[in-house]
PDB file of C-alpha atoms in Angstrom:
ATOM      1  CA  MET A 115     -15.250  16.990  28.331  1.00 51.00           C
ATOM      2  CA  ALA A 116     -14.861  18.261  24.776  1.00 56.00           C
ATOM      3  CA  SER A 117     -11.140  17.600  24.985  1.00 81.00           C
ATOM      4  CA  LEU A 118     -11.703  13.922  25.783  1.00 79.00           C
ATOM      5  CA  TYR A 119     -14.145  13.590  22.885  1.00 79.00           C
ATOM      6  CA  PHE A 120     -11.707  15.306  20.544  1.00 80.00           C
ATOM      7  CA  THR A 121      -8.836  13.054  21.673  1.00 83.00           C
ATOM      8  CA  ARG A 122     -10.924   9.937  21.122  1.00 87.00           C
ATOM      9  CA  LEU A 123     -11.933  11.171  17.681  1.00 85.00           C
ATOM     10  CA  LEU A 124      -8.295  11.792  16.787  1.00 86.00           C
ATOM     11  CA  ILE A 125      -7.323   8.298  17.970  1.00 88.00           C
ATOM     12  CA  PHE A 126     -10.197   6.828  15.953  1.00 91.00           C
ATOM     13  CA  PHE A 127      -8.996   8.498  12.747  1.00 90.00           C
ATOM     14  CA  GLU A 128      -5.386   7.513  13.416  1.00 92.00           C
ATOM     15  CA  ASN A 129      -6.444   3.886  13.868  1.00 94.00           C
ATOM     16  CA  LEU A 130      -8.598   4.035  10.747  1.00 95.00           C
ATOM     17  CA  ILE A 131      -5.692   5.357   8.671  1.00 94.00           C
ATOM     18  CA  HIS A 132      -3.324   2.747  10.110  1.00 95.00           C
ATOM     19  CA  LYS A 133      -5.691  -0.124   9.334  1.00 97.00           C
ATOM     20  CA  ALA A 134      -6.501   1.092   5.828  1.00 96.00           C
ATOM     21  CA  ILE A 135      -2.826   1.442   4.913  1.00 96.00           C
ATOM     22  CA  LEU A 136      -2.039  -1.911   6.541  1.00 96.00           C
ATOM     23  CA  LEU A 137      -4.647  -3.616   4.342  1.00 97.00           C
ATOM     24  CA  LEU A 138      -3.325  -1.827   1.268  1.00 97.00           C
ATOM     25  CA  GLU A 139       0.267  -2.796   2.104  1.00 97.00           C
ATOM     26  CA  LEU A 140      -0.817  -6.411   2.597  1.00 98.00           C
ATOM     27  CA  ALA A 141      -2.611  -6.461  -0.767  1.00 98.00           C
ATOM     28  CA  LEU A 142       0.430  -4.970  -2.499  1.00 98.00           C
ATOM     29  CA  PHE A 143       2.739  -7.433  -0.760  1.00 98.00           C
ATOM     30  CA  VAL A 144       0.658 -10.358  -2.036  1.00 97.00           C
ATOM     31  CA  ARG A 145       0.889  -8.851  -5.539  1.00 96.00           C
ATOM     32  CA  PHE A 146       4.668  -8.591  -5.105  1.00 94.00           C
ATOM     33  CA  LEU A 147       4.884 -12.236  -3.982  1.00 95.00           C
ATOM     34  CA  LEU A 148       2.757 -13.444  -6.889  1.00 95.00           C
ATOM     35  CA  LYS A 149       5.043 -11.672  -9.350  1.00 91.00           C
ATOM     36  CA  ILE A 150       8.340 -12.696  -7.774  1.00 91.00           C
ATOM     37  CA  LEU A 151       7.242 -16.328  -7.470  1.00 91.00           C
ATOM     38  CA  GLY A 152       6.195 -16.399 -11.119  1.00 88.00           C
ATOM     39  CA  ALA A 153       2.482 -17.033 -10.581  1.00 90.00           C
ATOM     40  CA  ASN A 154       0.520 -17.829 -13.727  1.00 91.00           C
ATOM     41  CA  PRO A 155      -1.099 -14.521 -14.805  1.00 90.00           C
ATOM     42  CA  GLU A 156      -3.883 -16.477 -16.521  1.00 94.00           C
ATOM     43  CA  ALA A 157      -5.062 -18.052 -13.250  1.00 96.00           C
ATOM     44  CA  LEU A 158      -8.325 -16.540 -12.017  1.00 97.00           C
ATOM     45  CA  PHE A 159      -7.037 -15.671  -8.539  1.00 96.00           C
ATOM     46  CA  VAL A 160      -3.878 -14.040  -9.887  1.00 96.00           C
ATOM     47  CA  THR A 161      -5.741 -12.075 -12.564  1.00 97.00           C
ATOM     48  CA  THR A 162      -8.307 -10.894 -10.018  1.00 97.00           C
ATOM     49  CA  TRP A 163      -5.596  -9.877  -7.554  1.00 97.00           C
ATOM     50  CA  TYR A 164      -3.698  -7.936 -10.206  1.00 96.00           C
ATOM     51  CA  ARG A 165      -6.877  -6.117 -11.268  1.00 97.00           C
ATOM     52  CA  PHE A 166      -7.747  -5.313  -7.656  1.00 96.00           C
ATOM     53  CA  THR A 167      -4.330  -3.828  -6.901  1.00 97.00           C
ATOM     54  CA  GLU A 168      -3.751  -2.181 -10.297  1.00 96.00           C
ATOM     55  CA  PRO A 169      -5.294   1.215  -9.371  1.00 96.00           C
ATOM     56  CA  PHE A 170      -2.926   1.504  -6.407  1.00 97.00           C
ATOM     57  CA  VAL A 171       0.178   0.637  -8.441  1.00 96.00           C
ATOM     58  CA  ALA A 172      -0.782   2.494 -11.647  1.00 94.00           C
ATOM     59  CA  PRO A 173       0.691   5.887 -10.642  1.00 94.00           C
ATOM     60  CA  PHE A 174       4.059   4.213 -10.115  1.00 93.00           C
ATOM     61  CA  LEU A 175       4.202   1.950 -13.173  1.00 90.00           C
ATOM     62  CA  ARG A 176       7.435   2.158 -15.097  1.00 85.00           C
ATOM     63  CA  ALA A 177       9.018   4.539 -12.582  1.00 86.00           C
ATOM     64  CA  PHE A 178      11.807   1.974 -12.382  1.00 85.00           C
ATOM     65  CA  PRO A 179      12.443  -0.978 -14.682  1.00 83.00           C
ATOM     66  CA  ASP A 180      11.367  -4.412 -13.463  1.00 82.00           C
ATOM     67  CA  VAL A 181      14.081  -6.998 -12.945  1.00 84.00           C
ATOM     68  CA  ILE A 182      13.351 -10.341 -14.631  1.00 83.00           C
ATOM     69  CA  TRP A 183      15.154 -13.600 -13.793  1.00 80.00           C
ATOM     70  CA  PHE A 184      15.055 -16.710 -15.963  1.00 80.00           C
ATOM     71  CA  ASP A 185      12.228 -15.253 -18.098  1.00 79.00           C
ATOM     72  CA  ARG A 186       9.736 -16.051 -15.330  1.00 76.00           C
ATOM     73  CA  PHE A 187      10.463 -14.377 -12.006  1.00 80.00           C
ATOM     74  CA  VAL A 188       9.766 -10.638 -11.858  1.00 83.00           C
ATOM     75  CA  LEU A 189      11.023  -8.229  -9.224  1.00 87.00           C
ATOM     76  CA  ASP A 190       8.164  -5.735  -9.475  1.00 90.00           C
ATOM     77  CA  THR A 191       9.852  -2.456  -8.600  1.00 92.00           C
ATOM     78  CA  SER A 192       6.647  -0.479  -9.191  1.00 94.00           C
ATOM     79  CA  THR A 193       4.902  -2.356  -6.390  1.00 94.00           C
ATOM     80  CA  ILE A 194       7.841  -1.899  -4.024  1.00 95.00           C
ATOM     81  CA  PHE A 195       7.948   1.810  -4.824  1.00 95.00           C
ATOM     82  CA  ALA A 196       4.168   2.096  -4.288  1.00 96.00           C
ATOM     83  CA  MET A 197       4.437   0.374  -0.912  1.00 97.00           C
ATOM     84  CA  VAL A 198       7.164   2.769   0.218  1.00 97.00           C
ATOM     85  CA  VAL A 199       5.271   5.851  -0.998  1.00 97.00           C
ATOM     86  CA  TYR A 200       2.003   4.794   0.680  1.00 97.00           C
ATOM     87  CA  LEU A 201       3.834   4.109   3.933  1.00 97.00           C
ATOM     88  CA  LEU A 202       5.526   7.514   3.832  1.00 97.00           C
ATOM     89  CA  ALA A 203       2.217   9.189   2.951  1.00 96.00           C
ATOM     90  CA  MET A 204       0.592   7.536   5.966  1.00 96.00           C
ATOM     91  CA  HIS A 205       3.295   8.823   8.298  1.00 96.00           C
ATOM     92  CA  ILE A 206       3.077  12.338   6.860  1.00 96.00           C
ATOM     93  CA  LEU A 207      -0.716  12.324   7.150  1.00 94.00           C
ATOM     94  CA  LEU A 208      -0.551  11.152  10.759  1.00 93.00           C
ATOM     95  CA  MET A 209       2.038  13.805  11.591  1.00 93.00           C
ATOM     96  CA  LEU A 210      -0.189  16.482  10.059  1.00 91.00           C
ATOM     97  CA  LEU A 211      -3.217  15.206  11.983  1.00 87.00           C
ATOM     98  CA  ARG A 212      -1.295  15.359  15.239  1.00 85.00           C
ATOM     99  CA  PHE A 213       0.194  18.753  14.419  1.00 86.00           C
ATOM    100  CA  PHE A 214      -3.109  20.436  13.584  1.00 81.00           C
ATOM    101  CA  PHE A 215      -5.499  18.602  15.883  1.00 78.00           C
ATOM    102  CA  ASP A 216      -3.517  17.397  18.883  1.00 71.00           C
ATOM    103  CA  GLU A 217      -3.837  19.570  21.934  1.00 61.00           C
TER     104      GLU A 217
END
């Protein structure tokens, strides 16, 4: 009986981690699209979105130079790098959960 409870708890945490990272990846992807499409950074929605996602991208800022086309379109390499790192971190965390807590 305890084993079933423990398995369900493990599945719950795995699903929680998956959904949290999925939402984060979606938010970062929208940020990436806004930058690459040249969205007006003075628009309220764009400014709010950048502020919301800034804490998640901040550790990776300037790790690689951004690529700018036609003085308007920005390939935000920091956001791409952040998305890759968060995805890898999720997989590592899930592997550790399964390693230590899976029966």
